Coordinates of C-alpha atoms in Angstrom, one line a residue:
Chain A
X1 CA -1.8 -110.1 -153.1
X2 CA 1.0 -112.4 -154.0
X3 CA 3.3 -109.5 -154.7
X4 CA 2.6 -108.3 -151.2
X5 CA 3.2 -111.6 -149.6
X6 CA 6.5 -112.4 -151.4
X7 CA 9.7 -111.3 -149.6
X8 CA 12.0 -108.9 -151.4
X9 CA 14.4 -110.8 -153.7
X10 CA 17.6 -111.8 -152.0
X11 CA 20.5 -109.7 -152.8
X12 CA 23.4 -111.3 -154.7
X13 CA 25.4 -113.2 -152.2
X14 CA 28.2 -110.9 -150.8
X15 CA 30.9 -111.9 -148.3
X16 CA 29.9 -111.4 -144.7
X17 CA 31.2 -108.1 -143.3
X18 CA 32.4 -107.7 -139.8
X19 CA 30.6 -105.1 -137.7
X20 CA 33.8 -103.0 -137.2
X21 CA 33.6 -99.3 -137.7
X22 CA 36.8 -97.5 -138.4
X23 CA 37.5 -94.4 -136.4
X24 CA 39.1 -93.0 -139.5
X25 CA 35.7 -91.8 -140.6
X26 CA 35.1 -89.9 -137.3
X27 CA 35.3 -86.1 -136.7
X28 CA 38.6 -84.9 -135.5
X29 CA 37.3 -84.0 -132.0
X30 CA 35.9 -87.5 -131.6
X31 CA 39.2 -89.0 -132.6
X32 CA 41.1 -86.8 -130.1
X33 CA 38.6 -88.0 -127.4
X34 CA 39.3 -91.6 -128.4
X35 CA 43.0 -91.0 -128.1
X36 CA 42.6 -89.5 -124.6
X37 CA 40.6 -92.6 -123.6
X38 CA 43.3 -94.9 -124.8
X39 CA 46.0 -92.8 -123.1
X40 CA 44.1 -92.8 -119.7
X41 CA 43.4 -96.5 -119.9
X42 CA 47.0 -97.4 -120.6
X43 CA 48.2 -94.9 -117.9
X44 CA 46.1 -96.6 -115.2
X45 CA 47.3 -100.0 -116.3
X46 CA 50.9 -98.7 -116.1
X47 CA 50.4 -97.3 -112.6
X48 CA 48.8 -100.5 -111.3
X49 CA 51.5 -102.6 -112.9
X50 CA 54.4 -100.5 -111.7
X51 CA 53.1 -100.6 -108.1
X52 CA 52.8 -104.4 -108.2
X53 CA 56.1 -104.9 -110.0
X54 CA 58.0 -102.5 -107.8
X55 CA 56.7 -104.1 -104.6
X56 CA 57.3 -107.6 -106.0
X57 CA 60.9 -106.8 -106.8
X58 CA 61.6 -105.0 -103.6
X59 CA 59.7 -107.4 -101.5
X60 CA 61.1 -110.6 -103.0
X61 CA 64.6 -109.3 -102.3
X62 CA 63.9 -109.1 -98.6
X63 CA 61.1 -111.5 -97.8
X64 CA 62.2 -114.8 -96.2
X65 CA 60.0 -117.5 -95.1
X66 CA 61.5 -117.3 -91.7
X67 CA 60.2 -113.8 -91.3
X68 CA 56.7 -115.1 -91.3
X69 CA 57.2 -117.4 -88.4
X70 CA 59.6 -115.4 -86.1
X71 CA 58.4 -113.0 -83.5
X72 CA 59.5 -109.4 -83.9
X73 CA 62.1 -108.1 -81.4
X74 CA 63.4 -104.7 -80.5
X75 CA 66.8 -104.4 -82.2
X76 CA 68.9 -102.0 -84.1
X77 CA 70.0 -104.2 -87.0
X78 CA 68.3 -106.2 -89.5
X79 CA 69.6 -109.4 -88.0
X80 CA 68.3 -108.8 -84.5
X81 CA 64.8 -107.3 -85.2
X82 CA 63.2 -110.6 -85.9
X83 CA 60.2 -111.3 -88.2
X84 CA 56.6 -110.3 -88.2
X85 CA 54.7 -113.3 -87.0
X86 CA 52.8 -111.3 -84.4
X87 CA 51.7 -108.6 -86.9
X88 CA 50.5 -111.3 -89.3
X89 CA 48.4 -112.8 -86.5
X90 CA 47.2 -109.4 -85.5
X91 CA 46.0 -108.7 -89.1
X92 CA 44.1 -112.0 -89.2
X93 CA 42.6 -111.4 -85.8
X94 CA 41.3 -107.8 -86.5
X95 CA 39.9 -109.0 -89.8
X96 CA 38.1 -111.8 -88.1
X97 CA 36.7 -109.6 -85.3
X98 CA 35.7 -106.9 -87.8
X99 CA 33.8 -109.4 -90.1
X100 CA 32.2 -111.2 -87.2
X101 CA 30.6 -107.9 -86.1
X102 CA 30.0 -106.3 -89.5
X103 CA 28.7 -109.3 -91.5
X104 CA 25.5 -110.1 -89.4
X105 CA 24.9 -106.4 -88.7
X106 CA 25.4 -105.5 -92.3
X107 CA 23.3 -108.2 -93.8
X108 CA 20.5 -107.6 -91.3
X109 CA 20.5 -103.9 -92.1
X110 CA 20.5 -104.5 -95.8
X111 CA 17.5 -106.9 -95.5
X112 CA 15.7 -104.4 -93.4
X113 CA 16.3 -101.5 -95.8
X114 CA 15.5 -103.5 -98.9
X115 CA 12.7 -105.8 -97.8
X116 CA 10.9 -103.9 -95.1
X117 CA 12.0 -100.2 -95.1
X118 CA 9.6 -99.5 -92.2
X119 CA 9.3 -97.4 -90.2
X120 CA 9.7 -95.4 -93.3
X121 CA 11.1 -92.3 -91.6
X122 CA 13.8 -94.4 -89.8
X123 CA 14.8 -96.1 -93.1
X124 CA 15.1 -92.7 -94.8
X125 CA 17.5 -91.5 -92.0
X126 CA 19.4 -94.8 -91.7
X127 CA 20.5 -94.7 -95.4
X128 CA 22.5 -91.4 -95.2
X129 CA 23.7 -92.4 -91.7
X130 CA 25.4 -95.5 -93.2
X131 CA 26.8 -93.4 -96.0
X132 CA 28.2 -91.0 -93.4
X133 CA 29.9 -93.8 -91.6
X134 CA 31.4 -94.9 -94.9
X135 CA 32.7 -91.3 -95.5
X136 CA 34.2 -90.8 -92.1
X137 CA 38.0 -90.8 -92.1
X138 CA 39.2 -93.7 -90.1
X139 CA 41.4 -91.5 -87.9
X140 CA 38.1 -89.9 -86.7
X141 CA 36.6 -93.3 -86.0
X142 CA 39.8 -94.2 -84.1
X143 CA 39.5 -91.1 -81.9
X144 CA 35.9 -91.7 -81.3
X145 CA 36.7 -95.3 -80.5
X146 CA 39.3 -94.4 -78.0
X147 CA 36.8 -92.1 -76.3
X148 CA 34.3 -95.0 -76.0
X149 CA 36.6 -97.8 -75.0
X150 CA 38.4 -95.7 -72.4
X151 CA 35.2 -95.4 -70.4
X152 CA 35.2 -97.4 -67.2
X153 CA 32.1 -99.4 -68.2
X154 CA 34.1 -101.0 -71.0
X155 CA 37.2 -101.4 -69.0
X156 CA 36.9 -105.2 -69.1
X157 CA 37.7 -105.1 -72.8
X158 CA 41.2 -103.7 -72.4
X159 CA 44.1 -103.2 -69.9
X160 CA 43.2 -101.4 -66.7
X161 CA 45.7 -100.1 -64.3
X162 CA 44.8 -98.2 -61.1
X163 CA 41.4 -97.2 -62.3
X164 CA 42.7 -95.9 -65.7
X165 CA 41.3 -97.7 -68.7
X166 CA 43.7 -97.9 -71.5
X167 CA 41.0 -98.5 -74.1
X168 CA 43.5 -100.2 -76.5
X169 CA 42.8 -103.8 -77.4
X170 CA 41.9 -106.1 -80.3
X171 CA 38.3 -105.8 -79.1
X172 CA 38.4 -102.0 -79.4
X173 CA 40.2 -102.0 -82.8
X174 CA 38.0 -104.8 -84.2
X175 CA 34.8 -103.0 -83.2
X176 CA 35.8 -99.8 -84.8
X177 CA 37.2 -101.5 -87.9
X178 CA 33.9 -103.3 -88.4
X179 CA 32.4 -99.8 -89.0
X180 CA 34.7 -99.5 -92.0
X181 CA 33.5 -102.8 -93.4
X182 CA 29.8 -102.3 -92.5
X183 CA 28.8 -99.8 -95.2
X184 CA 30.4 -102.0 -97.9
X185 CA 28.5 -105.1 -96.8
X186 CA 25.2 -103.2 -96.5
X187 CA 25.6 -101.6 -99.9
X188 CA 26.6 -104.8 -101.7
X189 CA 24.0 -107.0 -100.1
X190 CA 21.3 -104.4 -100.7
X191 CA 22.3 -104.2 -104.4
X192 CA 22.1 -108.0 -104.6
X193 CA 18.6 -108.1 -103.0
X194 CA 17.3 -105.3 -105.1
X195 CA 18.4 -107.0 -108.3
X196 CA 16.0 -109.8 -107.6
X197 CA 12.8 -109.1 -109.6
X198 CA 9.6 -108.5 -107.6
X199 CA 7.9 -111.4 -109.3
X200 CA 10.3 -113.9 -107.8
X201 CA 9.4 -112.8 -104.3
X202 CA 5.7 -112.9 -105.2
X203 CA 6.2 -116.5 -106.6
X204 CA 7.2 -117.5 -103.1
X205 CA 4.4 -115.6 -101.4
X206 CA 2.0 -117.1 -104.0
X207 CA 2.6 -120.6 -102.7
X208 CA 1.9 -119.6 -99.1
X209 CA 5.3 -118.7 -97.9
X210 CA 5.9 -115.9 -95.3
X211 CA 8.2 -113.0 -95.9
X212 CA 10.7 -114.5 -93.4
X213 CA 10.8 -117.9 -95.2
X214 CA 11.2 -116.1 -98.5
X215 CA 14.1 -114.0 -97.3
X216 CA 15.8 -117.0 -95.7
X217 CA 15.4 -119.5 -98.5
X218 CA 15.2 -117.5 -101.7
X219 CA 16.5 -114.0 -101.3
X220 CA 19.6 -114.4 -99.2
X221 CA 20.8 -117.5 -101.1
X222 CA 20.3 -115.5 -104.3
X223 CA 22.2 -112.5 -103.0
X224 CA 25.0 -114.6 -101.5
X225 CA 27.6 -113.7 -104.2
X226 CA 27.0 -110.0 -103.4
X227 CA 27.2 -110.6 -99.7
X228 CA 30.6 -112.3 -100.2
X229 CA 31.8 -109.6 -102.4
X230 CA 30.9 -106.9 -99.9
X231 CA 32.6 -108.9 -97.1
X232 CA 35.8 -109.4 -99.0
X233 CA 36.0 -105.8 -100.0
X234 CA 35.4 -105.0 -96.3
X235 CA 38.2 -107.3 -95.2
X236 CA 40.4 -105.6 -97.7
X237 CA 39.6 -102.2 -96.1
X238 CA 40.1 -103.6 -92.6
X239 CA 43.5 -105.1 -93.2
X240 CA 44.6 -101.9 -95.1
X241 CA 43.7 -99.5 -92.3
X242 CA 46.5 -98.0 -90.2
X243 CA 45.1 -95.2 -88.1
X244 CA 42.7 -97.3 -86.1
X245 CA 45.4 -99.8 -85.4
X246 CA 47.9 -97.2 -84.2
X247 CA 45.4 -95.5 -81.9
X248 CA 43.2 -98.4 -80.7
X249 CA 45.4 -101.4 -81.0
X250 CA 48.5 -99.7 -79.6
X251 CA 50.7 -100.9 -82.5
X252 CA 52.9 -102.7 -80.0
X253 CA 55.7 -104.8 -81.5
X254 CA 54.4 -108.1 -80.1
X255 CA 51.1 -109.4 -78.9
X256 CA 50.7 -108.2 -75.3
X257 CA 48.0 -110.3 -73.6
X258 CA 46.0 -109.1 -70.6
X259 CA 44.9 -111.6 -68.0
X260 CA 45.3 -115.3 -67.9
X261 CA 42.6 -116.8 -70.1
X262 CA 44.3 -118.1 -73.2
X263 CA 42.5 -116.6 -76.2
X264 CA 40.7 -113.9 -74.3
X265 CA 44.0 -112.5 -73.0
X266 CA 45.1 -111.8 -76.6
X267 CA 41.9 -110.2 -77.5
X268 CA 42.0 -107.9 -74.5
X269 CA 45.6 -107.1 -75.1
X270 CA 47.4 -104.9 -77.7
X271 CA 49.3 -105.8 -80.8
X272 CA 49.9 -104.6 -84.3
X273 CA 49.1 -105.5 -87.9
X274 CA 51.1 -105.5 -91.1
X275 CA 50.1 -101.9 -91.9
X276 CA 51.3 -100.5 -88.6
X277 CA 54.4 -102.6 -88.9
X278 CA 55.2 -101.2 -92.3
X279 CA 54.6 -97.7 -91.0
X280 CA 56.9 -98.2 -88.0
X281 CA 59.7 -99.7 -90.1
X282 CA 59.5 -97.2 -92.8
X283 CA 62.1 -94.5 -92.8
X284 CA 59.7 -92.1 -90.9
X285 CA 58.8 -94.7 -88.3
X286 CA 60.5 -95.5 -85.0
X287 CA 61.9 -98.9 -86.1
X288 CA 63.4 -97.6 -89.4
X289 CA 64.1 -101.0 -90.9
X290 CA 63.1 -100.4 -94.6
X291 CA 63.9 -103.9 -95.7
X292 CA 61.5 -105.3 -93.1
X293 CA 58.9 -102.7 -94.2
X294 CA 59.3 -103.8 -97.9
X295 CA 58.9 -107.5 -96.9
X296 CA 55.8 -106.8 -94.8
X297 CA 54.3 -104.6 -97.5
X298 CA 54.9 -107.3 -100.0
X299 CA 53.0 -109.8 -97.9
X300 CA 50.2 -107.3 -97.3
X301 CA 49.9 -106.6 -101.0
X302 CA 49.8 -110.3 -101.8
X303 CA 46.9 -110.7 -99.3
X304 CA 45.0 -107.8 -100.9
X305 CA 45.6 -109.1 -104.4
X306 CA 44.3 -112.5 -103.5
X307 CA 41.2 -111.0 -102.0
X308 CA 40.6 -108.9 -105.1
X309 CA 41.0 -112.0 -107.2
X310 CA 38.5 -113.8 -105.1
X311 CA 36.0 -111.0 -105.5
X312 CA 36.5 -111.2 -109.2
X313 CA 35.9 -114.9 -109.3
X314 CA 32.7 -114.6 -107.2
X315 CA 31.2 -111.9 -109.3
X316 CA 32.0 -113.7 -112.5
X317 CA 30.5 -116.9 -111.3
X318 CA 27.4 -115.0 -110.2
X319 CA 27.1 -113.3 -113.6
X320 CA 27.3 -116.6 -115.4
X321 CA 24.4 -118.1 -113.5
X322 CA 21.5 -117.1 -115.7
X323 CA 19.0 -114.8 -114.0
X324 CA 15.4 -114.0 -114.5
X325 CA 14.1 -111.3 -116.8
X326 CA 12.4 -108.6 -114.9
Chain B
X1 CA -16.5 -111.2 -138.2
X2 CA -15.7 -107.8 -139.6
X3 CA -12.4 -106.3 -140.0
X4 CA -12.0 -102.6 -140.5
X5 CA -10.6 -101.8 -143.9
X6 CA -6.8 -101.8 -143.6
X7 CA -4.9 -99.0 -145.3
X8 CA -3.7 -99.5 -148.8
X9 CA -0.2 -100.9 -148.8
X10 CA 2.4 -99.3 -150.9
X11 CA 5.7 -100.9 -151.7
X12 CA 8.7 -99.0 -153.0
X13 CA 10.3 -100.9 -155.8
X14 CA 14.0 -101.6 -155.4
X15 CA 15.1 -100.6 -158.8
X16 CA 13.7 -97.1 -158.6
X17 CA 10.9 -97.5 -161.0
X18 CA 7.6 -95.8 -160.5
X19 CA 6.0 -96.6 -157.2
X20 CA 3.5 -99.3 -157.6
X21 CA 0.3 -99.2 -155.8
X22 CA -1.0 -102.6 -155.1
X23 CA -4.5 -103.8 -155.3
X24 CA -6.8 -103.0 -152.5
X25 CA -6.4 -105.8 -150.0
X26 CA -9.5 -105.2 -148.0
X27 CA -11.3 -108.3 -147.1
X28 CA -14.7 -108.4 -148.6
X29 CA -17.1 -109.2 -145.7
X30 CA -19.7 -110.6 -148.1
X31 CA -17.3 -113.3 -149.3
X32 CA -16.2 -114.2 -145.8
X33 CA -17.5 -117.4 -144.5
X34 CA -19.2 -117.2 -141.2
X35 CA -16.8 -117.7 -138.3
X36 CA -13.7 -116.9 -140.2
X37 CA -10.3 -116.0 -138.9
X38 CA -9.2 -117.7 -135.7
X39 CA -12.7 -118.4 -134.7
X40 CA -12.6 -121.3 -137.1
X41 CA -9.4 -122.6 -135.7
X42 CA -9.6 -125.8 -133.7
X43 CA -10.1 -125.5 -130.0
X44 CA -8.1 -127.6 -127.7
X45 CA -10.9 -129.1 -125.7
X46 CA -11.5 -132.7 -126.2
X47 CA -14.9 -132.6 -124.7
X48 CA -16.9 -130.0 -122.7
X49 CA -15.9 -130.3 -119.1
X50 CA -18.4 -132.4 -117.2
X51 CA -20.1 -130.9 -114.2
X52 CA -18.4 -127.6 -113.4
X53 CA -18.5 -126.8 -109.6
X54 CA -18.5 -123.3 -108.3
X55 CA -15.4 -122.7 -106.2
X56 CA -14.9 -119.0 -106.0
X57 CA -17.2 -116.1 -106.4
X58 CA -16.2 -112.5 -107.0
X59 CA -18.9 -110.2 -105.7
X60 CA -19.1 -106.5 -106.5
X61 CA -15.3 -106.3 -106.2
X62 CA -13.6 -102.9 -106.5
X63 CA -9.9 -102.5 -106.1
X64 CA -8.2 -99.1 -106.1
X65 CA -4.5 -98.1 -106.1
X66 CA -4.1 -94.9 -104.0
X67 CA -7.7 -94.0 -104.6
X68 CA -7.7 -94.7 -108.4
X69 CA -9.9 -97.7 -109.1
X70 CA -8.3 -100.4 -111.3
X71 CA -11.2 -102.8 -111.0
X72 CA -14.8 -101.5 -110.7
X73 CA -17.5 -103.6 -109.1
X74 CA -16.8 -106.9 -110.9
X75 CA -18.8 -110.0 -110.2
X76 CA -17.7 -113.4 -111.6
X77 CA -18.0 -117.1 -110.8
X78 CA -14.9 -119.3 -110.9
X79 CA -15.6 -122.9 -111.4
X80 CA -13.6 -126.1 -111.2
X81 CA -13.7 -128.0 -114.4
X82 CA -13.5 -124.8 -116.4
X83 CA -10.9 -122.5 -117.8
X84 CA -11.8 -118.9 -117.2
X85 CA -9.9 -116.5 -119.4
X86 CA -9.6 -112.8 -118.6
X87 CA -9.0 -110.7 -121.7
X88 CA -8.7 -107.1 -122.4
X89 CA -6.2 -104.4 -123.4
X90 CA -3.3 -103.5 -121.2
X91 CA -4.2 -101.6 -118.0
X92 CA -7.8 -102.9 -118.0
X93 CA -7.4 -104.4 -114.5
X94 CA -7.3 -108.1 -115.4
X95 CA -4.0 -108.8 -113.7
X96 CA -5.2 -106.8 -110.6
X97 CA -8.4 -108.9 -110.5
X98 CA -6.3 -112.1 -110.8
X99 CA -3.9 -111.0 -108.1
X100 CA -6.8 -110.1 -105.7
X101 CA -8.0 -113.7 -105.8
X102 CA -5.1 -114.8 -103.6
X103 CA -4.6 -111.5 -101.9
X104 CA -1.3 -110.7 -103.6
X105 CA -2.7 -107.2 -104.2
X106 CA -2.3 -106.6 -100.5
X107 CA 1.5 -106.6 -100.8
X108 CA 1.1 -103.1 -102.2
X109 CA 0.1 -101.0 -99.3
X110 CA -1.6 -98.4 -101.4
X111 CA -4.3 -100.9 -102.4
X112 CA -7.9 -100.6 -101.1
X113 CA -10.6 -103.1 -101.7
X114 CA -14.4 -103.1 -101.6
X115 CA -16.8 -105.9 -102.1
X116 CA -15.7 -109.5 -101.5
X117 CA -14.3 -112.7 -102.9
X118 CA -15.4 -116.0 -101.5
X119 CA -13.7 -119.4 -101.7
X120 CA -16.2 -122.2 -101.1
X121 CA -18.5 -119.7 -99.5
X122 CA -16.0 -118.2 -97.1
X123 CA -14.8 -114.6 -97.5
X124 CA -11.1 -114.8 -98.4
X125 CA -10.4 -111.7 -96.3
X126 CA -11.2 -113.8 -93.3
X127 CA -8.7 -116.5 -94.3
X128 CA -5.1 -116.4 -93.2
X129 CA -3.2 -115.2 -96.3
X130 CA -0.5 -117.9 -96.3
X131 CA -3.1 -120.7 -96.1
X132 CA -5.3 -119.0 -98.7
X133 CA -2.3 -118.8 -101.1
X134 CA -1.7 -122.5 -100.7
X135 CA -5.3 -123.1 -101.9
X136 CA -5.1 -120.5 -104.6
X137 CA -1.6 -120.6 -106.2
X138 CA -0.3 -118.5 -109.0
X139 CA 2.0 -118.8 -112.0
X140 CA 3.6 -115.6 -113.3
X141 CA 4.3 -114.0 -116.7
X142 CA 8.0 -114.5 -116.5
X143 CA 9.2 -118.0 -115.7
X144 CA 10.7 -117.6 -112.3
X145 CA 12.1 -120.8 -110.8
X146 CA 14.0 -120.3 -107.7
X147 CA 17.8 -120.5 -107.9
X148 CA 18.0 -124.0 -106.6
X149 CA 17.7 -127.5 -108.0
X150 CA 14.6 -128.7 -110.0
X151 CA 13.7 -131.0 -107.1
X152 CA 14.1 -128.3 -104.4
X153 CA 12.0 -125.9 -106.4
X154 CA 9.0 -128.2 -105.9
X155 CA 10.1 -129.4 -102.4
X156 CA 10.3 -125.8 -101.2
X157 CA 6.5 -125.6 -101.5
X158 CA 5.9 -128.8 -99.6
X159 CA 8.1 -127.9 -96.7
X160 CA 6.9 -125.8 -93.9
X161 CA 7.9 -122.1 -94.3
X162 CA 11.7 -121.8 -94.0
X163 CA 12.4 -125.3 -92.7
X164 CA 14.6 -127.9 -94.5
X165 CA 12.4 -130.7 -93.2
X166 CA 10.8 -133.0 -94.2
X167 CA 13.8 -134.5 -95.9
X168 CA 14.1 -135.5 -99.5
X169 CA 12.8 -139.1 -99.2
X170 CA 9.6 -138.0 -97.5
X171 CA 8.6 -135.4 -100.1
X172 CA 10.0 -137.3 -103.1
X173 CA 6.6 -138.9 -104.0
X174 CA 4.8 -135.5 -103.9
X175 CA 7.5 -133.8 -105.9
X176 CA 7.3 -136.5 -108.6
X177 CA 3.5 -136.3 -108.6
X178 CA 3.6 -132.5 -109.1
X179 CA 6.2 -132.7 -111.9
X180 CA 4.1 -135.5 -113.5
X181 CA 1.0 -133.4 -113.4
X182 CA 2.8 -130.5 -115.0
X183 CA 4.1 -132.9 -117.7
X184 CA 7.7 -132.3 -116.9
X185 CA 8.7 -135.4 -115.1
X186 CA 9.9 -137.4 -118.1
X187 CA 12.1 -134.6 -119.3
X188 CA 13.8 -133.9 -116.0
X189 CA 13.9 -137.3 -114.4
X190 CA 17.6 -137.7 -114.9
X191 CA 18.6 -134.2 -113.8
X192 CA 16.4 -133.4 -110.8
X193 CA 19.5 -132.0 -109.1
X194 CA 20.5 -129.6 -111.8
X195 CA 19.9 -125.9 -111.3
X196 CA 16.4 -125.0 -112.4
X197 CA 17.6 -121.9 -114.2
X198 CA 19.4 -124.1 -116.7
X199 CA 16.1 -125.5 -118.1
X200 CA 14.6 -124.0 -121.2
X201 CA 12.0 -121.3 -120.9
X202 CA 9.1 -123.6 -121.5
X203 CA 10.4 -126.1 -119.1
X204 CA 11.0 -123.4 -116.5
X205 CA 7.4 -122.3 -116.9
X206 CA 6.1 -125.9 -116.5
X207 CA 8.3 -126.2 -113.4
X208 CA 6.5 -123.1 -112.1
X209 CA 3.2 -124.8 -112.8
X210 CA 4.5 -127.9 -111.0
X211 CA 5.5 -125.7 -108.1
X212 CA 2.0 -124.2 -108.0
X213 CA 0.4 -127.6 -108.2
X214 CA 2.6 -129.1 -105.5
X215 CA 0.6 -127.1 -102.9
X216 CA -2.5 -129.2 -104.0
X217 CA -4.4 -126.0 -104.8
X218 CA -8.1 -125.7 -105.5
X219 CA -7.7 -122.7 -107.9
X220 CA -4.7 -122.1 -110.2
X221 CA -4.1 -118.5 -111.4
X222 CA -2.0 -117.9 -114.5
X223 CA -0.9 -114.5 -115.4
X224 CA -0.1 -114.5 -119.2
X225 CA 2.0 -117.7 -118.7
X226 CA 2.9 -118.1 -122.3
X227 CA 3.8 -114.5 -123.3
X228 CA 7.5 -115.2 -122.8
X229 CA 7.5 -118.5 -124.6
X230 CA 7.9 -119.8 -128.1
X231 CA 4.8 -121.3 -130.0
X232 CA 5.8 -124.9 -129.3
X233 CA 6.2 -124.5 -125.5
X234 CA 2.9 -122.5 -125.6
X235 CA 1.1 -125.4 -127.2
X236 CA 2.4 -127.8 -124.6
X237 CA 1.3 -125.5 -121.8
X238 CA -2.1 -124.9 -123.3
X239 CA -2.7 -128.6 -123.6
X240 CA -1.7 -128.9 -120.0
X241 CA -4.1 -126.2 -118.8
X242 CA -7.0 -127.8 -120.6
X243 CA -6.1 -131.1 -119.0
X244 CA -5.7 -129.6 -115.5
X245 CA -9.1 -128.0 -115.5
X246 CA -10.7 -131.2 -114.4
X247 CA -8.9 -131.1 -111.1
X248 CA -8.5 -127.4 -110.4
X249 CA -10.4 -124.3 -111.3
X250 CA -8.2 -122.3 -113.7
X251 CA -8.2 -118.6 -114.2
X252 CA -5.9 -117.3 -117.0
X253 CA -5.1 -113.8 -117.9
X254 CA -4.1 -113.5 -121.6
X255 CA -3.3 -110.8 -124.1
X256 CA -3.7 -113.4 -126.8
X257 CA -7.2 -113.6 -128.1
X258 CA -6.5 -116.8 -130.1
X259 CA -5.2 -118.4 -127.0
X260 CA -8.3 -117.5 -125.0
X261 CA -10.4 -118.9 -127.8
X262 CA -8.4 -122.1 -127.9
X263 CA -8.5 -123.0 -124.3
X264 CA -11.2 -121.1 -122.4
X265 CA -14.6 -122.4 -121.4
X266 CA -15.7 -119.0 -120.2
X267 CA -14.2 -115.6 -121.2
X268 CA -14.5 -112.3 -119.3
X269 CA -13.7 -109.2 -121.3
X270 CA -12.5 -106.3 -119.2
X271 CA -12.1 -102.7 -120.3
X272 CA -10.8 -99.8 -118.2
X273 CA -11.6 -101.6 -114.9
X274 CA -15.1 -102.7 -115.9
X275 CA -16.2 -106.2 -116.7
X276 CA -17.8 -105.6 -120.1
X277 CA -18.9 -109.0 -121.0
X278 CA -18.8 -112.5 -119.5
X279 CA -19.9 -115.5 -121.5
X280 CA -18.9 -118.8 -122.9
X281 CA -15.9 -118.8 -125.2
X282 CA -17.8 -119.5 -128.3
X283 CA -20.5 -117.0 -127.7
X284 CA -18.2 -114.2 -126.7
X285 CA -16.1 -114.6 -129.8
X286 CA -18.8 -115.5 -132.3
X287 CA -21.6 -113.4 -131.1
X288 CA -20.5 -110.7 -128.7
X289 CA -23.4 -108.8 -127.1
X290 CA -21.6 -105.6 -126.4
X291 CA -20.2 -103.2 -129.0
X292 CA -16.9 -102.8 -127.1
X293 CA -16.4 -106.6 -127.0
X294 CA -17.1 -106.8 -130.7
X295 CA -14.6 -104.1 -131.5
X296 CA -12.0 -105.7 -129.3
X297 CA -12.2 -109.3 -130.5
X298 CA -12.3 -108.1 -134.1
X299 CA -9.1 -106.1 -133.6
X300 CA -10.5 -102.6 -133.8
X301 CA -8.5 -101.6 -130.7
X302 CA -6.4 -103.0 -128.0

């Protein structure tokens, strides 16, 4: 009995070994695979770094603080074509409109898909439909949008002249751009909701709470980091889109308001964003002021980098908050 | 108490000598004192609970998931002043039975029910689910505090549905009371505003108990509340359960026979959906009437 109960004798004390395995002992094919992995990893780092560094160097050469606060103007030289204040405002406005539409719709859709999923048949159809929207090229969305917003019924959203609806305005572009952000918000929110274990929902039901109260007080606050992540990724996609801007916002040099109401006139009017500004000032665009294009691209890249950094911070913080075991 | 003969144990010696076969380690039933093993371990009860009152009654209850019965015509009384333990191997329907007591089983649409459960004489199927679940609250296997502060976890229960009112000052007394009943108040008094998920596992589970008590329930359901906890936290929670049984009827599902023996006044043994045996804790463990119960509590299967 006692021999059975006693633990095996302790081995003579040896120095602690690190749990590092040397690839030197691997098969040659495995070692080649490892080398390819290293190569690809370094390659992608190099590509990302060269984009950022190149744009930084080119951008810093041409970017001036004054560019950010002066209106663009039609001109042939660098000195008389002005800055890109209007396009900066345009970028912010389309992002705001897009998020204002996509965030409530996206979160509501995700809650419905994840928490209710009924009627079942509709939910089964809605999922691939959202994925289809996500997969639609934005130029197709833009054409579709111009069809919708040129209809007389929606004439109040854009410029109308002699019964012809132009169908180009911040409203039109923002609405179509929200479709680009929507799938990202739905997907991310849904993922957040589904990562909450079932017993947490039941714990709320088990103290007499309704489904609505549980969603509002427990589930959505828990999924907030994922909602934020989806939103910021969506904003990144919105401000990076060009085709919808060119077709539905007009890509005019300055903000051209319609009507006399202060804010509404801007929203009903045309304008441009940093992306369309870069396009038009690139060597293939009408403006052809490459230095302005570099400066605007630099600002655009900075905004996107800041957004990506914010996503990283939010996801890290969410991961650090200890969760439940399922 | 009879154990089946365990297999002979062989141990390979480390320095490669001949394999040594150790002595037969079977326990000789003749030499065993009566009531050996955990049955001789101390029980947690200070005194037999005085005057148990019938609160709930399960009557010929059958619950099926998509036509396959998980619980088959079970009848049981649930009394205040008593701890009722449901024991049995995995998949025997004890958790389903427990969840049916506050109609959590209805969340699964494939569930069908026959028979009835009454609370103070009223069929629970005729009560509104949210008000029933405030009278019959539940604590789960995994500690699952909500991702908010310790205070708000308890206050959430006291507030009406999704509202933020009543404000903190109004509910403070009830929150302190619930935390005190769960034996957690002294440990968290200084950090009521800290996130609940930063508490230790045992504290989280007691917070869940405080949450369940905040609704002033008449029956408290516990689904293996200690299975994710260390022995010391388990001990604290077991003592708490035994103390609470004076004020609320307690039903606990457990895989841990020793735990059932330590804390339960009545034990129900379930096997494959059937209620095999129901009896007082000591009689079911010391003198089981059914062969299946005897085999299970002696460790022959499960």
